[in-house]
XYZ file of C-alpha atoms in Angstrom:
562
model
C 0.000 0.000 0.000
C 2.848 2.596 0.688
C 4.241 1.383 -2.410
C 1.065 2.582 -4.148
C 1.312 6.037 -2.141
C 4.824 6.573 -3.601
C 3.989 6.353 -6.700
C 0.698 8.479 -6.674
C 2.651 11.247 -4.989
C 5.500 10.906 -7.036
C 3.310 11.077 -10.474
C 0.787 14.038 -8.975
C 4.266 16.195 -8.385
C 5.924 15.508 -11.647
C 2.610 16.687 -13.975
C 2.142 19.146 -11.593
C 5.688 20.680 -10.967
C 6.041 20.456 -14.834
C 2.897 21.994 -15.553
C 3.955 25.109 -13.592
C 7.334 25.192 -15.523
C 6.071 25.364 -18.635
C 3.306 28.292 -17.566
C 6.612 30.457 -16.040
C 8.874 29.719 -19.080
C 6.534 31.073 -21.627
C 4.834 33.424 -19.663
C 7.991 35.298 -18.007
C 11.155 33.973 -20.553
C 10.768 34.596 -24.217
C 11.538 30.514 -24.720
C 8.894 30.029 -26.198
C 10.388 26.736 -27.742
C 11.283 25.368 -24.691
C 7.733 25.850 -22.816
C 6.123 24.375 -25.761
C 8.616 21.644 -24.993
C 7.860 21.678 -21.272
C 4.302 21.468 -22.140
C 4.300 18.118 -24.341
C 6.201 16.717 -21.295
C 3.408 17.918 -18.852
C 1.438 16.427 -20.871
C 2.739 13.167 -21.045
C 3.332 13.244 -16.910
C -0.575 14.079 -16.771
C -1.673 10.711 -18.857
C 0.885 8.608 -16.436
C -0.682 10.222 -13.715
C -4.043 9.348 -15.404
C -3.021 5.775 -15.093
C -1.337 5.405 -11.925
C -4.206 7.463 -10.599
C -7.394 6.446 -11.857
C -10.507 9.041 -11.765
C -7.645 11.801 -10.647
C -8.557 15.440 -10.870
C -6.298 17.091 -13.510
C -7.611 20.641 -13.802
C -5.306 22.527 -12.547
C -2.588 20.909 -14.484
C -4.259 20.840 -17.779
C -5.333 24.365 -17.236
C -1.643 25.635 -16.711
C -0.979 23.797 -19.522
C -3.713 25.091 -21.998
C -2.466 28.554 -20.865
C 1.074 28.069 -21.120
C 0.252 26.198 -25.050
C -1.905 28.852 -25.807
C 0.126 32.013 -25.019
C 3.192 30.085 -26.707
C 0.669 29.371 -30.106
C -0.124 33.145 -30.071
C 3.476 34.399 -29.826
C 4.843 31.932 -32.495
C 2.039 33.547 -34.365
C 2.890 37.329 -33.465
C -0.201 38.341 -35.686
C -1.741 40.462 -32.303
C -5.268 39.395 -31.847
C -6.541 36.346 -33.581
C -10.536 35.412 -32.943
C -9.811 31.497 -34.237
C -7.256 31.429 -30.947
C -9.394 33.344 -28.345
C -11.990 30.880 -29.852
C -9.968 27.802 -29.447
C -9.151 29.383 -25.829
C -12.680 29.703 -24.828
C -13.414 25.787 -26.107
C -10.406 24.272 -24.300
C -11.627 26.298 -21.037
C -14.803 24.565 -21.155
C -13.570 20.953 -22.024
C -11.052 21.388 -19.046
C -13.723 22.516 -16.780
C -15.942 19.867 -18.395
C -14.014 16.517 -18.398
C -13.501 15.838 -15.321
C -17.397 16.098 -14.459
C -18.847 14.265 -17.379
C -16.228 11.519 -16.522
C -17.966 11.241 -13.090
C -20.875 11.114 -14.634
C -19.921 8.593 -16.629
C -18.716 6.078 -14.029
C -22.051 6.062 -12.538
C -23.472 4.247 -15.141
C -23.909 0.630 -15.289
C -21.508 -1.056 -18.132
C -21.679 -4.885 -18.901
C -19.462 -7.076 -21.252
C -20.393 -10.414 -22.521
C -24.056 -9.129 -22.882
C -25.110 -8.639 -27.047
C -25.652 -4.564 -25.884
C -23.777 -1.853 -26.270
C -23.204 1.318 -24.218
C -20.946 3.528 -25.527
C -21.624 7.139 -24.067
C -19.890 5.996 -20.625
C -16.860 4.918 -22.388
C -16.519 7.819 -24.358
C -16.440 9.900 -21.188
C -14.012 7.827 -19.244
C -12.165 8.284 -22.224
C -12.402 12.249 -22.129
C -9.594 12.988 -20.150
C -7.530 11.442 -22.530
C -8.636 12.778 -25.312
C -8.209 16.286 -23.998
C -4.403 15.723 -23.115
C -4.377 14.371 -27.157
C -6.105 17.931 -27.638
C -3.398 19.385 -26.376
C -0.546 18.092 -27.708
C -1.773 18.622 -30.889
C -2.233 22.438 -30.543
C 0.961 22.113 -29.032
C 2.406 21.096 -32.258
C 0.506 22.957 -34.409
C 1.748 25.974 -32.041
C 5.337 24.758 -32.790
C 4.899 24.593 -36.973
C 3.139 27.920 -36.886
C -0.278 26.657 -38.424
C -3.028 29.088 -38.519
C -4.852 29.458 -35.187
C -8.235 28.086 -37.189
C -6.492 24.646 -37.658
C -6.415 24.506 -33.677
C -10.025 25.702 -33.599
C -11.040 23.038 -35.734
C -9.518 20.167 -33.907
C -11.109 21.884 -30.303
C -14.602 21.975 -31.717
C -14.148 18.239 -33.032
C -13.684 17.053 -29.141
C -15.466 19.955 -27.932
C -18.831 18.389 -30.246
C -17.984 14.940 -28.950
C -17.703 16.129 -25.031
C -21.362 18.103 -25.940
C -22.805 14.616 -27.370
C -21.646 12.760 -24.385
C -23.067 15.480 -21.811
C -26.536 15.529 -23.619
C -26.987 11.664 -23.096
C -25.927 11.487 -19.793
C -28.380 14.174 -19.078
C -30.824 12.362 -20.692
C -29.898 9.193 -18.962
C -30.164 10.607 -15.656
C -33.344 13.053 -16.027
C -35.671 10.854 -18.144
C -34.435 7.038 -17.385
C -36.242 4.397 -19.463
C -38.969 2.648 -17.948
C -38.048 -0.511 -16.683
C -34.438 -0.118 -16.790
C -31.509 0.552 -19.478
C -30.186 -1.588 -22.177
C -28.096 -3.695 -19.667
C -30.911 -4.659 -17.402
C -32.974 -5.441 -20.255
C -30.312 -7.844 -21.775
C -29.765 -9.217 -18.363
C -33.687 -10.356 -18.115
C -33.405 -11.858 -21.485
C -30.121 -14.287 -20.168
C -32.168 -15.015 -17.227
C -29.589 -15.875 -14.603
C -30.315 -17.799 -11.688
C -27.335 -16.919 -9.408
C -24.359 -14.480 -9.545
C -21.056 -13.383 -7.940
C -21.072 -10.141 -6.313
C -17.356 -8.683 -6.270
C -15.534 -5.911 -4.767
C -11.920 -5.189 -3.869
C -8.767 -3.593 -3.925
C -6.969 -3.438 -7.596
C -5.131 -6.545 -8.637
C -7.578 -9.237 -7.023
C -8.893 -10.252 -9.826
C -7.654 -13.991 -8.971
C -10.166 -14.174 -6.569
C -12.931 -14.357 -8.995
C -11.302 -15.947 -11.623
C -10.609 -18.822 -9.298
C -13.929 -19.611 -9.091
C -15.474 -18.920 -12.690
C -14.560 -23.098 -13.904
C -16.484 -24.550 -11.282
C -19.284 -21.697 -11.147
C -19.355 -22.609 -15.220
C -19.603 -26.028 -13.971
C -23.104 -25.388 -12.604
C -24.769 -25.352 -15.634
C -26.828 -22.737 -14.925
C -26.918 -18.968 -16.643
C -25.373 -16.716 -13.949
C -23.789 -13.138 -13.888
C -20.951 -11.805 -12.644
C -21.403 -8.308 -10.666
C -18.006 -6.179 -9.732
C -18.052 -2.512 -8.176
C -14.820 -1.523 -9.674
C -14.529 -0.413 -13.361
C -10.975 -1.964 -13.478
C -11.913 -5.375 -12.673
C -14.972 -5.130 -15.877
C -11.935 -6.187 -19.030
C -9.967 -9.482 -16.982
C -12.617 -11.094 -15.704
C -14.677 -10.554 -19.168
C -11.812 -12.118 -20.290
C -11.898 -15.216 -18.401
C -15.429 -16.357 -18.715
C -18.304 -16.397 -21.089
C -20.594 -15.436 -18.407
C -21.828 -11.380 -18.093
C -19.744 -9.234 -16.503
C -21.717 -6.127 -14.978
C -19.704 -3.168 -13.523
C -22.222 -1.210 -11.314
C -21.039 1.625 -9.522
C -23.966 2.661 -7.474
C -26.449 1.177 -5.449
C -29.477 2.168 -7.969
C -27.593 -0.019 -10.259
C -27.238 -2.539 -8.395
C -30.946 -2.275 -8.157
C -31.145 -2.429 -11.644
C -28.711 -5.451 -12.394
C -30.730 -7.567 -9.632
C -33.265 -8.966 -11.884
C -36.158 -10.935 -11.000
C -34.695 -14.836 -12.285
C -31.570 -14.237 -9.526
C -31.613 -16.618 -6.624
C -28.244 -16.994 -4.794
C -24.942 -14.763 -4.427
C -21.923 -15.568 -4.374
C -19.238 -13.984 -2.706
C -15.038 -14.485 -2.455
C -14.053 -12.102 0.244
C -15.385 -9.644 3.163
C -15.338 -6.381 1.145
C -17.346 -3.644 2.895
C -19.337 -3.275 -0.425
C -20.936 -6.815 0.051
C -23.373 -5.017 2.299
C -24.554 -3.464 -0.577
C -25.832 -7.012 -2.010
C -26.535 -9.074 1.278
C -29.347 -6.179 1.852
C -31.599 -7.964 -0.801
C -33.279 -10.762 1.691
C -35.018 -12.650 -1.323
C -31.771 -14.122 -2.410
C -29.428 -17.088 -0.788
C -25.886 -15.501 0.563
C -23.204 -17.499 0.773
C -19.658 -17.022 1.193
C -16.906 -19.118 -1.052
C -13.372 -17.091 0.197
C -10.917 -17.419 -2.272
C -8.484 -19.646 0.373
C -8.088 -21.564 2.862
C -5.772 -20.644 5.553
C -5.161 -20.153 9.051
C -4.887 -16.468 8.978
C -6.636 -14.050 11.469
C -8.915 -12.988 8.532
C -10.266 -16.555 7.515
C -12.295 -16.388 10.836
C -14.064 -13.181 10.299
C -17.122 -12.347 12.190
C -18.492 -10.699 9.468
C -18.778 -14.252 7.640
C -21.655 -14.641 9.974
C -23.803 -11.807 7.989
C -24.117 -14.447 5.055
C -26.806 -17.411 5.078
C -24.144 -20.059 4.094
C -20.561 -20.374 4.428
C -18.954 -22.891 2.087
C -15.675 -24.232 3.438
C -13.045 -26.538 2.331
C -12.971 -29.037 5.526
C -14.502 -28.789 9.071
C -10.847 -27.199 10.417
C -12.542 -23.985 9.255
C -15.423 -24.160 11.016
C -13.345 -25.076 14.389
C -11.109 -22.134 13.161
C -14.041 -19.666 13.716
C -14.710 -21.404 17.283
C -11.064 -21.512 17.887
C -11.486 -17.561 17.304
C -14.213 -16.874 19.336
C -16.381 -16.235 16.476
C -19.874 -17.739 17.122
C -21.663 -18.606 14.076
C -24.744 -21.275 13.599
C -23.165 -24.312 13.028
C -26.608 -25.171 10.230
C -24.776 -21.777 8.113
C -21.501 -24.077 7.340
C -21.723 -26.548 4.392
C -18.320 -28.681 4.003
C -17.533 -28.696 0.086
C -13.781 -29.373 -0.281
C -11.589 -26.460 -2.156
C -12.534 -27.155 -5.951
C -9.300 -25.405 -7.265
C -7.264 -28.433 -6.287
C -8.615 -31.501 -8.417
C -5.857 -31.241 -11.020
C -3.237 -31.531 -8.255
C -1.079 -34.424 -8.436
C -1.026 -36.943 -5.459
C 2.155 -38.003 -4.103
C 1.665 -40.561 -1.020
C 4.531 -41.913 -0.659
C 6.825 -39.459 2.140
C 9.294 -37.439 0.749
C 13.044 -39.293 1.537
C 15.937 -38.611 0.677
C 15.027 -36.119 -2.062
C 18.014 -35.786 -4.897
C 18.385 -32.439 -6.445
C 14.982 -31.489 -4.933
C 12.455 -28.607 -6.880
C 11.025 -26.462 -3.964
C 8.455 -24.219 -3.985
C 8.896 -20.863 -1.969
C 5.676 -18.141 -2.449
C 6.134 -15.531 0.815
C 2.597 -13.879 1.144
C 2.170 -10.071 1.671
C 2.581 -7.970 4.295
C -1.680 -7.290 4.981
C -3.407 -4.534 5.852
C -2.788 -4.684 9.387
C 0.006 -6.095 11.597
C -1.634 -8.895 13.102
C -2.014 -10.305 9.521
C 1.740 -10.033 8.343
C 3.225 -12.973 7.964
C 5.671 -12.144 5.225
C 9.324 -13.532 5.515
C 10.675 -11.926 2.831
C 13.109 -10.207 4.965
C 14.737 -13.115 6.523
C 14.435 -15.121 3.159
C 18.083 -14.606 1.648
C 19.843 -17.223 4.423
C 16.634 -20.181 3.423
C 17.356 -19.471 -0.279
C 21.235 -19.687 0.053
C 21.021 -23.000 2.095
C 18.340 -24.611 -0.223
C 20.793 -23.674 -3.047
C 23.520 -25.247 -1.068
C 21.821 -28.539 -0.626
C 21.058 -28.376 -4.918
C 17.939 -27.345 -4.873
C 15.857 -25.860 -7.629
C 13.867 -22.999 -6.841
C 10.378 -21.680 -7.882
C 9.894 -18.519 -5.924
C 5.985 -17.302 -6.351
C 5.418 -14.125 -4.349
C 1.626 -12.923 -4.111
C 0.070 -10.436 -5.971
C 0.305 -7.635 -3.258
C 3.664 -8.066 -2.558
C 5.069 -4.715 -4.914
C 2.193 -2.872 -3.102
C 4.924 -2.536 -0.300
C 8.634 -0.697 -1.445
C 10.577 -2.431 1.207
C 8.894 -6.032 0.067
C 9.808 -5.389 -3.805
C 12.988 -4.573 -3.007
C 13.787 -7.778 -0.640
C 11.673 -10.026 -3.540
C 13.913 -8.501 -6.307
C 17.008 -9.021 -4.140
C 15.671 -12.738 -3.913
C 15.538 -12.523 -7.827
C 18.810 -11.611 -8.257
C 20.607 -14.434 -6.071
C 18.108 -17.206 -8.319
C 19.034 -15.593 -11.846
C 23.055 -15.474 -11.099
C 23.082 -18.968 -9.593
C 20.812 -20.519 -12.637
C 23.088 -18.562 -14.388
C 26.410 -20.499 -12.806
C 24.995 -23.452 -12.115
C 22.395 -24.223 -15.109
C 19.288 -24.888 -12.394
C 16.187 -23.921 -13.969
C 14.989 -21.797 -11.180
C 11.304 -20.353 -11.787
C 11.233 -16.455 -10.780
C 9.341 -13.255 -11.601
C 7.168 -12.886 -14.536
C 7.529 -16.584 -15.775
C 6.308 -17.965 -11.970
C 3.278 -15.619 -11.875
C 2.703 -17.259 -15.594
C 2.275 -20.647 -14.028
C -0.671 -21.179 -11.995
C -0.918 -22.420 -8.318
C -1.543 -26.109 -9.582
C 1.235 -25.613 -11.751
C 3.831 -24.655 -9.091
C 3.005 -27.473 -7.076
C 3.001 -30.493 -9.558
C 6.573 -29.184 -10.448
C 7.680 -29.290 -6.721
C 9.081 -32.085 -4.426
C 8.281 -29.770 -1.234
C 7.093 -25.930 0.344
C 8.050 -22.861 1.871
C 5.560 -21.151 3.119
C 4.102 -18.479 4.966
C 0.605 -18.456 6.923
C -1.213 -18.381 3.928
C -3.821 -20.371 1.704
C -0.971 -21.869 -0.185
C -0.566 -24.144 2.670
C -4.196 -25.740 2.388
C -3.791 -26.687 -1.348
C -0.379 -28.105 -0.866
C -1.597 -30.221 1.700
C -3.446 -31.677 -1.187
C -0.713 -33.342 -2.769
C 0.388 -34.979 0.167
C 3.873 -33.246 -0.657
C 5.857 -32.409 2.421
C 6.018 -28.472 3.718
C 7.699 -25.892 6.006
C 5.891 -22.897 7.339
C 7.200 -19.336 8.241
C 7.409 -18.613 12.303
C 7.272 -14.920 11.507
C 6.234 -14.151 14.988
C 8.742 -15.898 17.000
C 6.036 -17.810 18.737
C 7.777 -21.174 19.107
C 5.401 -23.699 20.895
C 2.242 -21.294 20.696
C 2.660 -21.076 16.693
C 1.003 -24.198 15.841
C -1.539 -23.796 18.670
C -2.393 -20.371 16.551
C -1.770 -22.038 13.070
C -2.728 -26.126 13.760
C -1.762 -26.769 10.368
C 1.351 -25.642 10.923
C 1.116 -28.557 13.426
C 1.619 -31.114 10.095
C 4.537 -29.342 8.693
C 7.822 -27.880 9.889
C 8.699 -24.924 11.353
C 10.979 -22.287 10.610
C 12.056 -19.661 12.958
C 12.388 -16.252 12.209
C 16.092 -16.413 12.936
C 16.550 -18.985 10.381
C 18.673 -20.860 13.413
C 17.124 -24.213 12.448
C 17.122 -24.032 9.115
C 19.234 -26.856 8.517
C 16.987 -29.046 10.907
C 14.442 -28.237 9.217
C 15.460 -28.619 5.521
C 16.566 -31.881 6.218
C 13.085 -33.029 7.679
C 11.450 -32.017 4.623
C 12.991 -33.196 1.867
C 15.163 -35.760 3.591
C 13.673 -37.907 6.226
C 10.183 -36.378 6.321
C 8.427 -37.755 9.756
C 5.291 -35.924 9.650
C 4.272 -37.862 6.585
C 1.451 -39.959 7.589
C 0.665 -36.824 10.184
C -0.457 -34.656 7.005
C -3.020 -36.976 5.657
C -4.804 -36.919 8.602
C -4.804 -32.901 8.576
C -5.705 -33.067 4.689
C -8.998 -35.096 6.014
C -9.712 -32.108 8.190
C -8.880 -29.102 6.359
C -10.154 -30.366 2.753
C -12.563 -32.870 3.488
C -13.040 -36.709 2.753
C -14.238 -36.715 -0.927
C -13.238 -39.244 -3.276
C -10.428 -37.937 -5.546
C -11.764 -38.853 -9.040
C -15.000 -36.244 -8.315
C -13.734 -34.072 -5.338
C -15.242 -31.091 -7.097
C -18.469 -32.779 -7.382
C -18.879 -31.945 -3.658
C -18.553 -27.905 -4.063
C -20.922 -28.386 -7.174
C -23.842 -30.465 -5.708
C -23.895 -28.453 -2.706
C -24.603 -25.075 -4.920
C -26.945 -26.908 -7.410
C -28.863 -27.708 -3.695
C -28.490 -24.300 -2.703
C -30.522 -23.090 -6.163
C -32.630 -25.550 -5.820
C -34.012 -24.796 -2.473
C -34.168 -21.202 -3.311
C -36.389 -21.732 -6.351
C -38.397 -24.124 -4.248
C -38.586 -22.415 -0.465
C -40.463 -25.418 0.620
C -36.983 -27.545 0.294
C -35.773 -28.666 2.928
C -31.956 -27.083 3.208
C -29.841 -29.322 5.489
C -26.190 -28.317 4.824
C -24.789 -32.189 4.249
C -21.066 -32.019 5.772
C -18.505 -34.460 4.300
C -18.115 -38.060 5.950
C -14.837 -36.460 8.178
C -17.055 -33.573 9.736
């Protein structure tokens, strides 16, 4: 997250601070070159500012440098007073007063993809802001050639007539909506869906819908996919055939809801999710997108929702374990889907020659009593798993550049893999080619884990593959009381001071190995491996079931372990 703040602050000063240079240098220097210059570079620091900073107010940069173009246009000229450049001044006032508004106005509308409609004005005004900094570079270089000021006129009243279009339908969107909903909500009530996933979250969590859109496909049943982010609209369009509704308010969320909907589905606790779990005539229920034995994975605000799906019943004692009371009829046991195309391995790892391990540190959370990261103690495991010939696929999570002092320690990490595959010919997995290969990926090419607290752990466990887990805490005996399925794998300190130990238990002699398949029972349940997704599937086609027929009965059914 500070990672995030550095470079907003670092992008809002550069378009700003060289917005202001170009205004001085062609308002008090006669460099008129140079501010023009100046300008085209304000203007490209604006549109990275655009992108680093979504939705970001930009008038007082564009307006110093429309002023700073336009006095430099009308000196190149040195004609006096031209009417096609006060003209041209007047339009670009009003689009930079104008933009920013109608893109507002804009992002309140609801936008779908994978639905046969089409909704252009809201694009066209996200899209405004760009086009004005395009605006201005061109008079910019018509300023620098010395083309007649009508040439810049023209190309202002070409947006400026585009911006106009945009603000009439918007008007006419909001003042005199069509009965019984727009286009989208229309289309929606023609797909009919029965269910759909309601998603909100911080940028680059995509993966936590995307996890779940196979086995949601696997339904067979039409459903919808509703996010409350405009960024998250293209990748997850991308990943499924199913609707993808971005609705930024909660009268379009009104709108989406049509009348065939019967259940929700939801992969996190966003605060947003209130926003759908008000609408009592649908079926809640709460997926997560992991497993783990992290402080958020027993969140009382799980209990809002009228089912909880979990992978085994060591989530349901996790929420007891935390003090979190919840109805035990709300929790249905239906394995973690994601890991059917893991490979089993059940004989214990001994002895391992030239072993491939997989290390993936999480992030650093939100909040201290959810950091678990051991990225900076991970140099001295790396060195002595390279010591002992190891091959190394290091998979960091998503979040983990959100945090400078995290990217720096992962790239450091980098570095030490890339020289010694480069001396010693290992194929090592890092950076963009292990965030290629998915999860289930990682682990069928690995003989063991590093890990920290983290769902990783939970779909390892799968493969009956041996792993280590981060003591980031220092916790020593109290860890695996905390973590229990820590309690099946080995644990590192902090201090790295049994590291060796360690290293040798889990890919040498391995004696937890008939521990973990117990702990696999509890924390994934006890379906049969040629249909363990079956279980996840069944117990949502129940779920739609009862909901279409209130007069089902709705016992969760736990698995055989429970």
């Amino acid at each position: 997250m500070r990672g995030d703040l550095v470079r907003k602050l670092a992008a809002r000063c550069l378009s700003v601070g060289l917005a202001v240079l170009a205004f001085v240098v062609v308002a008090l220097t006669g460099a008129t070159g140079w501010g023009l210059a100046l300008a085209v570079a304000a203007l490209v620091a604006a549109y990275a500012e655009q992108r680093i900073r979504p939705g970001a107010d930009l008038v007082a940069e564009t307006a110093l440098i429309a002023a700073a173009v336009l006095v430099g246009y009308s000196r190149r000229l040195d004609d006096g007073f031209d009417p096609a450049l006060a003209a041209t001044a007047l339009v670009l006032l009003g689009l930079v007063l104008l933009v920013g508004p109608l893109r507002t106005a804009g992002n309140l509308e609801v936008r779908a993809a994978n639905l046969p409609v089409r909704s252009w004005t809201p694009l066209i005004a996200d899209q405004l802001g760009v086009a004005l900094l395009g605006l201005l570079a061109a008079v910019a270089l018509a300023a620098a050639l010395t083309l007649p000021g009508a040439v810049a006129l023209a190309a202002s009243l070409l947006v400026g007539v585009g911006a106009g279009a945009v603000a009439l339908d918007l008007a006419r969107r909001r003042f005199r909506p069509t009965a019984g909903g727009g286009p989208v909500a229309r289309a929606l009530r023609r797909h009919q869906p029965e269910f759909l996933l309601y998603f909100s979250a911080p940028p680059g969590s995509e993966y936590q819908v995307t996890m779940w859109l196979p086995y949601l496909e696997r339904i067979g049943r039409p459903f919808l996919v509703l996010v409350r982010e405009p960024e998250f609209l293209a990748p997850i369009a991308a990943a499924t055939d199913a609707p993808v509704v971005y609705c930024p308010t909660l009268r379009a969320i009104d709108e989406a809801l049509v009348p065939s909907l019967r259940v929700a589905f939801y992969v996190n606790h966003g605060a947003k999710n209130s926003h759908c779990v008000r609408f009592t005539q649908l079926t809640h229920i709460q997926l997560h997108h992991g497993d783990s034995d992290k402080a958020p994975s027993a969140n009382p605000v799980s209990g809002i929702f009228d089912r909880i799906f979990v992978a085994g019943p060591a989530a349901i004692d996790r929420y007891a374990r935390a003090g979190v009371r919840i109805p035990a009829d709300k929790f249905v046991v239906v394995g973690r889907p994601q890991v059917e195309s893991i490979d089993v391995r059940r004989e214990p790892a001994r002895g391992l020659a030239s072993p491939t391990v997989l290390y993936t540190p999480t992030w650093t959370g939100h909040h201290a009593d959810a950091d678990y990261c051991s990225l900076p103690v991970a140099e001295e495991l790396l060195r002595r798993l390279l010591e002992r010939g190891a091959t190394v696929i290091l998979r960091a999570h998503p979040y983990t550049a959100q945090n400078p002092a995290s990217a720096r320690q992962l790239g450091r990490l980098t570095e030490l893999l890339v020289a010694d595959r480069a001396r010693s010919g290992r194929p090592h997995v890092v950076g963009a080619a292990a965030r290629e290969l998915s999860l289930t990926d990682c682990v069928n090419r690995s003989d063991a884990l590093v890990s920290d607290v983290s769902g990783v752990i939970s779909d390892y466990l799968y493969s009956g593959k041996p792993y280590a887990v981060t003591d980031m805490g220092d916790e020593g005996d109290r860890f695996t009381e905390r973590f229990p399925l820590a309690g099946s794998g080995y644990v590192l300190r902090r201090d790295m001071a049994n590291v060796d130990t360690v290293l040798t238990a889990l890919l040498d002699t391995d004696p937890l190995a008939e521990e973990r398949w117990a702990t696999r029972r509890r924390y994934l349940g006890d379906f049969p491996a040629e249909s363990y997704a079956e279980a996840f599937l069944s117990a949502a086609r129940r779920e739609l079931k009862a909901a279409r027929d209130p007069a089902d009965a709705r016992t969760p059914q736990l698995s055989p372990s429970a």
